[in-house]
PDB file of C-alpha atoms in Angstrom:
ATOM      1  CA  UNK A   1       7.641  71.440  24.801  1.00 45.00           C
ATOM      2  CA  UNK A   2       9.667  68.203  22.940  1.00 39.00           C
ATOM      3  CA  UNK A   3       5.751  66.372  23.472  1.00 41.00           C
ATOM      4  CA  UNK A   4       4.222  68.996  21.381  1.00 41.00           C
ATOM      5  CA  UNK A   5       6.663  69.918  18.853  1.00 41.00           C
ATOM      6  CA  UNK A   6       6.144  65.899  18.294  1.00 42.00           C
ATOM      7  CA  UNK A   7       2.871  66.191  18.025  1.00 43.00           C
ATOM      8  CA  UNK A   8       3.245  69.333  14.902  1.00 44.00           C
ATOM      9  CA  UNK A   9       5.615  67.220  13.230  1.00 44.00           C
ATOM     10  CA  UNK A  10       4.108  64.309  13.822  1.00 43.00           C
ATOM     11  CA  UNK A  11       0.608  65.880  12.362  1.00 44.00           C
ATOM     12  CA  UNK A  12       2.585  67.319   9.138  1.00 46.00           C
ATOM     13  CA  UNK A  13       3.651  64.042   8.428  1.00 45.00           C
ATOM     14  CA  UNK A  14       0.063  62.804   8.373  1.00 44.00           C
ATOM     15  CA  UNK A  15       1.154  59.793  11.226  1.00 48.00           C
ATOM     16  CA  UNK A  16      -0.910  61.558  13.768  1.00 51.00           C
ATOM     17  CA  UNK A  17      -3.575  60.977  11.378  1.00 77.00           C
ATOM     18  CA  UNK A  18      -4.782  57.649  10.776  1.00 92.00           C
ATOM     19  CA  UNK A  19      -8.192  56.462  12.188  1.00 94.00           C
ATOM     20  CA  UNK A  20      -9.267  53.322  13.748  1.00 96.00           C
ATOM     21  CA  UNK A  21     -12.887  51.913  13.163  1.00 96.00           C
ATOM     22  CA  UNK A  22     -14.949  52.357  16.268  1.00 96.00           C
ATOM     23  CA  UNK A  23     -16.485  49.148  18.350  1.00 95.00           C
ATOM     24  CA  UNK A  24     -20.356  49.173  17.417  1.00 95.00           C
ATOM     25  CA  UNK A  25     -20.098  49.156  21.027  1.00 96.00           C
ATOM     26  CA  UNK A  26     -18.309  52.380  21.557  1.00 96.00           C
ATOM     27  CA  UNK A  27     -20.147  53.869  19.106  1.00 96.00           C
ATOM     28  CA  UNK A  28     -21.941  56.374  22.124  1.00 94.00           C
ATOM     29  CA  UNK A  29     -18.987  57.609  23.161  1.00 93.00           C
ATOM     30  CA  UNK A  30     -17.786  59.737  20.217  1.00 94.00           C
ATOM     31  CA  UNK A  31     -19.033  63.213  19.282  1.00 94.00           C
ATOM     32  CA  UNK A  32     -20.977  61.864  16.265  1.00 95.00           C
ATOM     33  CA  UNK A  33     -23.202  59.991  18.331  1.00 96.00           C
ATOM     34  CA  UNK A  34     -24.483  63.245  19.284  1.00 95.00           C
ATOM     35  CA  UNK A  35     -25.483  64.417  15.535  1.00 96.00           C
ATOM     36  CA  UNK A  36     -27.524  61.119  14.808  1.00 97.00           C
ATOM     37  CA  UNK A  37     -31.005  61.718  14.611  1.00 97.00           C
ATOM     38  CA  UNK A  38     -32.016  58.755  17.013  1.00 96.00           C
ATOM     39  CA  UNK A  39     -35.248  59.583  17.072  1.00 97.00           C
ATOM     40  CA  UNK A  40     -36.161  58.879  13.444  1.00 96.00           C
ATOM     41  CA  UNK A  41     -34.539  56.099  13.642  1.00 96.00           C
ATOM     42  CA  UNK A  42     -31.212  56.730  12.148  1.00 98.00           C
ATOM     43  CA  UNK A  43     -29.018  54.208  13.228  1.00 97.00           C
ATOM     44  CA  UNK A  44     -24.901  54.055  13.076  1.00 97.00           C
ATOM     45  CA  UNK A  45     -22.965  51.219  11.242  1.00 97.00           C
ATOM     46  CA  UNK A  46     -19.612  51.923  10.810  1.00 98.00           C
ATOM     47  CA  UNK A  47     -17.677  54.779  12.410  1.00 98.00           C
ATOM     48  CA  UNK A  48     -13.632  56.146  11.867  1.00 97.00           C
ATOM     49  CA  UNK A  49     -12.337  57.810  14.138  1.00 96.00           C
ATOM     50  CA  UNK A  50      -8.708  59.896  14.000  1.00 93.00           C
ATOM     51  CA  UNK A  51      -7.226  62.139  16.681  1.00 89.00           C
ATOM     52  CA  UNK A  52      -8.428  65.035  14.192  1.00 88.00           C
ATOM     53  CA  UNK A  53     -11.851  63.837  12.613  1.00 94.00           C
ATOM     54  CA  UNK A  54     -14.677  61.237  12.862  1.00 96.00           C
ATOM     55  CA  UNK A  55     -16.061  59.578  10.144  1.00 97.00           C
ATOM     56  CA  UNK A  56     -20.058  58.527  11.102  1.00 98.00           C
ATOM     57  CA  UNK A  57     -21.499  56.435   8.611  1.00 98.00           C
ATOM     58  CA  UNK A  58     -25.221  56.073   9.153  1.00 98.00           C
ATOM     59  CA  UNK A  59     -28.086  54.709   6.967  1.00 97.00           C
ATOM     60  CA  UNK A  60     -29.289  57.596   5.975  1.00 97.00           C
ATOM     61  CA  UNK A  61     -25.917  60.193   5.700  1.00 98.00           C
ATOM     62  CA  UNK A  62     -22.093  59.868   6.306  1.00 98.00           C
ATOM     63  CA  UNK A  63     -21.447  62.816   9.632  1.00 97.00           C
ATOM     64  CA  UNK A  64     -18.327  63.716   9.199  1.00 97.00           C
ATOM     65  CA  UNK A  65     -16.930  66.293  12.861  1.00 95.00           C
ATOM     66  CA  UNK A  66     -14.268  67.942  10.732  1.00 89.00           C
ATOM     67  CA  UNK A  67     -11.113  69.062  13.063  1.00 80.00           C
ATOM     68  CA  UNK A  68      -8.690  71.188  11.366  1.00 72.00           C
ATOM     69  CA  UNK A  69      -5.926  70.009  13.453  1.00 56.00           C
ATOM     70  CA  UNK A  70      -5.497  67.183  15.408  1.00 51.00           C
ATOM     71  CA  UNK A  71      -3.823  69.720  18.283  1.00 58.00           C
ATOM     72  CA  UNK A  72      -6.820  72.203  18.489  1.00 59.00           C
ATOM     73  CA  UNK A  73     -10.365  71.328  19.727  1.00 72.00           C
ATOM     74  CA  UNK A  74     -12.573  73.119  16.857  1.00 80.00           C
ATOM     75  CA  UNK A  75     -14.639  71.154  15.202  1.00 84.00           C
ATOM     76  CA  UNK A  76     -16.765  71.733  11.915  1.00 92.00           C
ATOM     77  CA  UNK A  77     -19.643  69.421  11.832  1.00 94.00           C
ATOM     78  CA  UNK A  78     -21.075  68.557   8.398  1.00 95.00           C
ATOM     79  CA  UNK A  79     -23.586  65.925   7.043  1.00 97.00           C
ATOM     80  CA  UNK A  80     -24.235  64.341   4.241  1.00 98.00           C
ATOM     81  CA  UNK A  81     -27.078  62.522   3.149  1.00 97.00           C
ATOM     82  CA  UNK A  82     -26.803  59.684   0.361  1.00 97.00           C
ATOM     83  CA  UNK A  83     -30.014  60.534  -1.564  1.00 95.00           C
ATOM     84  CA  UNK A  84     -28.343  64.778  -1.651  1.00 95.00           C
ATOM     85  CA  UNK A  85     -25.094  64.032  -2.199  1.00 97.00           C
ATOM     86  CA  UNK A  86     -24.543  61.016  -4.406  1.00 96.00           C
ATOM     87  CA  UNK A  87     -21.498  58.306  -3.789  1.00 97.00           C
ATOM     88  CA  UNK A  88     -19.144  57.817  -6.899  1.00 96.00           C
ATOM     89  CA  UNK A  89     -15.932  57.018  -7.332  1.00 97.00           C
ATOM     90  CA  UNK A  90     -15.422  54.216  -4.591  1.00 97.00           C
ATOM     91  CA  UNK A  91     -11.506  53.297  -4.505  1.00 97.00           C
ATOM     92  CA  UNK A  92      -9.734  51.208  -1.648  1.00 96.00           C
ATOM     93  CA  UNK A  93      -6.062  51.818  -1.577  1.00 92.00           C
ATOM     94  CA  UNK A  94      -4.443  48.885   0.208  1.00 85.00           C
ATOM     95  CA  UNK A  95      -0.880  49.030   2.408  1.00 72.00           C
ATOM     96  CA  UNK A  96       2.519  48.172   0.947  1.00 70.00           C
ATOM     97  CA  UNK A  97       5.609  46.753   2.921  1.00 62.00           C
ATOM     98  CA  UNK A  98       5.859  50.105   5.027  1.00 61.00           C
ATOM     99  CA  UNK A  99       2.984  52.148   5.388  1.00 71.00           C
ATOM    100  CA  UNK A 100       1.118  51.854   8.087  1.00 79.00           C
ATOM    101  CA  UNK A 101      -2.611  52.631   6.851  1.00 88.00           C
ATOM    102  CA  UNK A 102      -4.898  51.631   4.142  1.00 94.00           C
ATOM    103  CA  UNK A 103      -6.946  54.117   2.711  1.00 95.00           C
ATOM    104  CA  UNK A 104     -10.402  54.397   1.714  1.00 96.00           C
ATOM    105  CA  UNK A 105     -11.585  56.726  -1.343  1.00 97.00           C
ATOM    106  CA  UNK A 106     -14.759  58.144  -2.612  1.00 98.00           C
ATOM    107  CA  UNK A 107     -16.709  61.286  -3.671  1.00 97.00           C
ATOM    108  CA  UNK A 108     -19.787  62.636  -2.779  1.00 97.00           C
ATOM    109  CA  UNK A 109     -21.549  65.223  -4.583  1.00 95.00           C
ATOM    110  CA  UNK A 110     -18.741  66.952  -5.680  1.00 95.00           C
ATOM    111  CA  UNK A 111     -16.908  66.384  -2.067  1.00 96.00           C
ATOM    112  CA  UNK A 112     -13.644  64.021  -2.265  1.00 97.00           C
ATOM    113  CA  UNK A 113     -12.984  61.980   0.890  1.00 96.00           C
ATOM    114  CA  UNK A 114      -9.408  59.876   1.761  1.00 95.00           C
ATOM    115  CA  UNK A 115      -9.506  58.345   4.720  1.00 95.00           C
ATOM    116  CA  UNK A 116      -6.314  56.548   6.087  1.00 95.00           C
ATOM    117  CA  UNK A 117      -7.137  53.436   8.527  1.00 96.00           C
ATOM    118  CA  UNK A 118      -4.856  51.246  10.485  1.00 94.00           C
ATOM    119  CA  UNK A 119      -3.562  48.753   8.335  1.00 92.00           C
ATOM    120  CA  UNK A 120      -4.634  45.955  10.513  1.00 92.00           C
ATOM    121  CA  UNK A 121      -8.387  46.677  10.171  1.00 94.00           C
ATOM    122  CA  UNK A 122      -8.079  46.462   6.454  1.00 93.00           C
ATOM    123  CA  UNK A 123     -10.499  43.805   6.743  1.00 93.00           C
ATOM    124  CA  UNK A 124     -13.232  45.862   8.334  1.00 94.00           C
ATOM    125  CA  UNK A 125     -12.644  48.340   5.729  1.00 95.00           C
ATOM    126  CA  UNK A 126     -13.271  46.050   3.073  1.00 95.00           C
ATOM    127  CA  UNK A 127     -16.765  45.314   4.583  1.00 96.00           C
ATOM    128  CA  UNK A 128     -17.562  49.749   4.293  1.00 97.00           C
ATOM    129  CA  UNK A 129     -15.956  49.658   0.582  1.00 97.00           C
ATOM    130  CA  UNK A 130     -18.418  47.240  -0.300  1.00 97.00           C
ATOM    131  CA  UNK A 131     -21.442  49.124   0.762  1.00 97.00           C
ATOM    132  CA  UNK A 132     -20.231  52.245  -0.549  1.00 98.00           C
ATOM    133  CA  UNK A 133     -19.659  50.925  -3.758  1.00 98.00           C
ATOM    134  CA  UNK A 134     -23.173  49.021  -3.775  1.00 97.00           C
ATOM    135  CA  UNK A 135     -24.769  52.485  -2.488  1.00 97.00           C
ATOM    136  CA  UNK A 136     -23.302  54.470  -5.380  1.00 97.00           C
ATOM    137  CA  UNK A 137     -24.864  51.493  -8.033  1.00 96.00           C
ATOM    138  CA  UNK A 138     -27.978  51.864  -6.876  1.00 95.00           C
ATOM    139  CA  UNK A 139     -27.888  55.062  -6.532  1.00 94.00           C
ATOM    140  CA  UNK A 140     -26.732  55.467 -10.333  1.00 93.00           C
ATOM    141  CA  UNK A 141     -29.189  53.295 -11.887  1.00 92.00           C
ATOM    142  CA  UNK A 142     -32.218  54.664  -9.381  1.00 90.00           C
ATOM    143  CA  UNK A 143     -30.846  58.003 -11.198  1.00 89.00           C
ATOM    144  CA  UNK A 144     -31.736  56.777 -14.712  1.00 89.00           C
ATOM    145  CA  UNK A 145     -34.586  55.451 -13.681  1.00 86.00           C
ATOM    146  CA  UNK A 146     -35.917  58.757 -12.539  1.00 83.00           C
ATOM    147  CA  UNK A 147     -34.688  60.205 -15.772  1.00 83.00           C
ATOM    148  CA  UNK A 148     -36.952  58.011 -17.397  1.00 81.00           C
ATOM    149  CA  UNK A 149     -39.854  58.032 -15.487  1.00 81.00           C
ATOM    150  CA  UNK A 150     -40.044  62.330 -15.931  1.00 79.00           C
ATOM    151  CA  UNK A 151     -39.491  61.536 -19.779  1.00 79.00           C
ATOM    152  CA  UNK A 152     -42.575  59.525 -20.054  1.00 78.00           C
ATOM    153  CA  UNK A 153     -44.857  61.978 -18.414  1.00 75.00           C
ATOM    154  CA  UNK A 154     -43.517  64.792 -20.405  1.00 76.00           C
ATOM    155  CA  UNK A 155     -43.890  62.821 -23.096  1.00 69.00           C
ATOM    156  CA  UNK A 156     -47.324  61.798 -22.422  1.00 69.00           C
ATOM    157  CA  UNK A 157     -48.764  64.926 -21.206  1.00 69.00           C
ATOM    158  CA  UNK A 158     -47.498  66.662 -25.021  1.00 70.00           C
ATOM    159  CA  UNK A 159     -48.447  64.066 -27.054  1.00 63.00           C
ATOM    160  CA  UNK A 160     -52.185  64.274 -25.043  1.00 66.00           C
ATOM    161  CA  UNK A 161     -52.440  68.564 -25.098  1.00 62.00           C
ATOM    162  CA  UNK A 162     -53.650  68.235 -28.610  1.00 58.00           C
ATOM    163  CA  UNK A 163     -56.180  66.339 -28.018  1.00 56.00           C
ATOM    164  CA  UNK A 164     -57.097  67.864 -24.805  1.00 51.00           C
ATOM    165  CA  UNK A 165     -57.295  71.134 -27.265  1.00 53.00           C
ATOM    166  CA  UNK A 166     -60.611  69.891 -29.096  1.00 55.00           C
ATOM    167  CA  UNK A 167     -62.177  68.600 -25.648  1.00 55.00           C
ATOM    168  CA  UNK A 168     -65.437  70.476 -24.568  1.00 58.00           C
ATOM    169  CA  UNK A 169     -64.426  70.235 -21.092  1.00 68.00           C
ATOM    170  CA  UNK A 170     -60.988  71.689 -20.813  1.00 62.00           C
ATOM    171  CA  UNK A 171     -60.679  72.770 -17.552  1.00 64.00           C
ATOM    172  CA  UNK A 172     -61.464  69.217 -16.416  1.00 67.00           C
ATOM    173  CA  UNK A 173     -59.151  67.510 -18.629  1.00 68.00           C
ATOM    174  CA  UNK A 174     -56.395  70.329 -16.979  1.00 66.00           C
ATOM    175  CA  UNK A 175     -57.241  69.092 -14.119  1.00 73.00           C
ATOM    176  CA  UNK A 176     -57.167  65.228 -14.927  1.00 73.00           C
ATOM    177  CA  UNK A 177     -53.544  65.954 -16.373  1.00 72.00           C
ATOM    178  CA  UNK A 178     -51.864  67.919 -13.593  1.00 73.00           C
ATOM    179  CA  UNK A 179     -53.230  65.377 -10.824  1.00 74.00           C
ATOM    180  CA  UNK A 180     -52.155  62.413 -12.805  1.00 76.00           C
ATOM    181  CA  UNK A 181     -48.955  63.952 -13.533  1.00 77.00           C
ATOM    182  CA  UNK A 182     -48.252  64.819  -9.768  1.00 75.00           C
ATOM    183  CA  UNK A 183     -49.247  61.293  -8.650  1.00 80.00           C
ATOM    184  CA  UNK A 184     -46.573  60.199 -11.452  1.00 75.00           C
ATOM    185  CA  UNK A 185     -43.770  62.272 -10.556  1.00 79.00           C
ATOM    186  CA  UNK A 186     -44.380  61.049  -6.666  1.00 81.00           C
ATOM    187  CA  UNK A 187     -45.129  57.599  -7.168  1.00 83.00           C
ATOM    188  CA  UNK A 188     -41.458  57.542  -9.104  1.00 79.00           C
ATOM    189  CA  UNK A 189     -39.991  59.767  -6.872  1.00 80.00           C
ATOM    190  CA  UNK A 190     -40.612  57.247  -3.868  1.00 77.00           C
ATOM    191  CA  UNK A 191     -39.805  54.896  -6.032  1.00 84.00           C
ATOM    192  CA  UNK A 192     -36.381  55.811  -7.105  1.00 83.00           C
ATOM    193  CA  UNK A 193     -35.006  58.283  -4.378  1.00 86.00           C
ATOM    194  CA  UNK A 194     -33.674  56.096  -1.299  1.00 91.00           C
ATOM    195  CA  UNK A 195     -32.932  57.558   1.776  1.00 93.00           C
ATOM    196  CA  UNK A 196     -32.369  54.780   3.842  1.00 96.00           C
ATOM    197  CA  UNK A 197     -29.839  52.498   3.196  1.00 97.00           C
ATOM    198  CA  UNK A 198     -29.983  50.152   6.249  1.00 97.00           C
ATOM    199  CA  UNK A 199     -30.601  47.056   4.312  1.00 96.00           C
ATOM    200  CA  UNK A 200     -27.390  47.511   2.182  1.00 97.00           C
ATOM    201  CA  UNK A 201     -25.315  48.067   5.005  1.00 97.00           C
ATOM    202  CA  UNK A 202     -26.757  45.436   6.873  1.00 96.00           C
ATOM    203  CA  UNK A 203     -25.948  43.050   3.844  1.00 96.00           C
ATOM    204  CA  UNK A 204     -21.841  43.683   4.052  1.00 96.00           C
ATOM    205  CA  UNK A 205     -21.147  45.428   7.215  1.00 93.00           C
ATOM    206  CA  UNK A 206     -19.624  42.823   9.710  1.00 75.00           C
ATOM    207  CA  UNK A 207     -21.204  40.004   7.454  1.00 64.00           C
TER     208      UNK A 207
END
């Protein structure tokens, strides 16, 4: 009874709390592993882990197995993918004198994240800021980019309808348009909309 009334306090307190970053090695024995989609390649390179939650950051999405309570064995498994649910506002919080965790902060879409870490692996952390923050720049100027690139075409295809108006051959010119619009709008999208971020975390992670 006195081990888990320990435990509740020790959980309200947010003690019970604070993850430790996973051994690349280790990496197939938590409940993430499960989630990754191996077979298309998707490939783990940093992982958090708390009694209550585990933080699976892969180079396509962050999986985040979402328990409630660090005393019950419910878990809410949800996953985001970079090029869905864009990183912004990349913060690390570093220890003082007492505390006992460092704390990594960012949002995604519109989803805020704090993760506390063990102090002592405030030096791994440093290695995930980095590529988070480097994700969320590319991802912000790939954004404008794109912006850009839709402009142009709507741009060109208005400034062209009038003189597609007087052509003889309409329907082909319709044609011409739409087709060279689509391969645009692809072209740019495949240009500008990354999924896979292995070579960024490759860059800092561990390096």
């Amino acid at each position: 009874m006195y081990k888990l009334f320990g435990r509740i306090a020790s959980e309200a307190l947010g003690l019970s709390d604070i993850g430790k970053i996973i051994d690349p090695k280790d990496f197939d024995k938590v409940e993430a592993d499960d989630y990754v989609f191996h077979e298309d390649d998707e490939k783990i390179f940093f992982l958090i882990k708390s009694k209550a939650d585990e933080y699976c950051f892969t180079n396509r999405a962050l999986i985040h197995v979402d328990g409630k309570s660090a005393i019950s064995k419910k878990r809410m498994l949800r996953r985001y993918e970079y090029f869905l649910y864009p990183i912004r506002n990349v913060f690390l919080e570093t220890a003082g004198t007492v505390d006992l965790d460092v704390e990594i902060k960012f949002t995604m879409g519109d989803v805020p994240f704090s993760i506390d870490v063990d102090k002592k692996q405030v030096e791994k952390l440093k290695d995930l800021y980095k590529a988070l923050f480097k994700i969320s720049i590319i991802t912000y100027e790939n954004k404008i980019g794109l912006d850009y690139a839709n402009q142009s075409i709507q741009y060109a295809v208005s400034s062209f309808s009038g003189l597609r108006a007087e052509s003889k051959d309409v329907v082909q010119n319709f044609k011409d348009i739409t087709d060279y619009s689509f391969e645009w709008l692809v072209t740019n999208r495949n240009k500008y909309v990354v999924e896979d971020f292995s070579d960024v975390f490759l860059k800092y992670i561990n390096n």
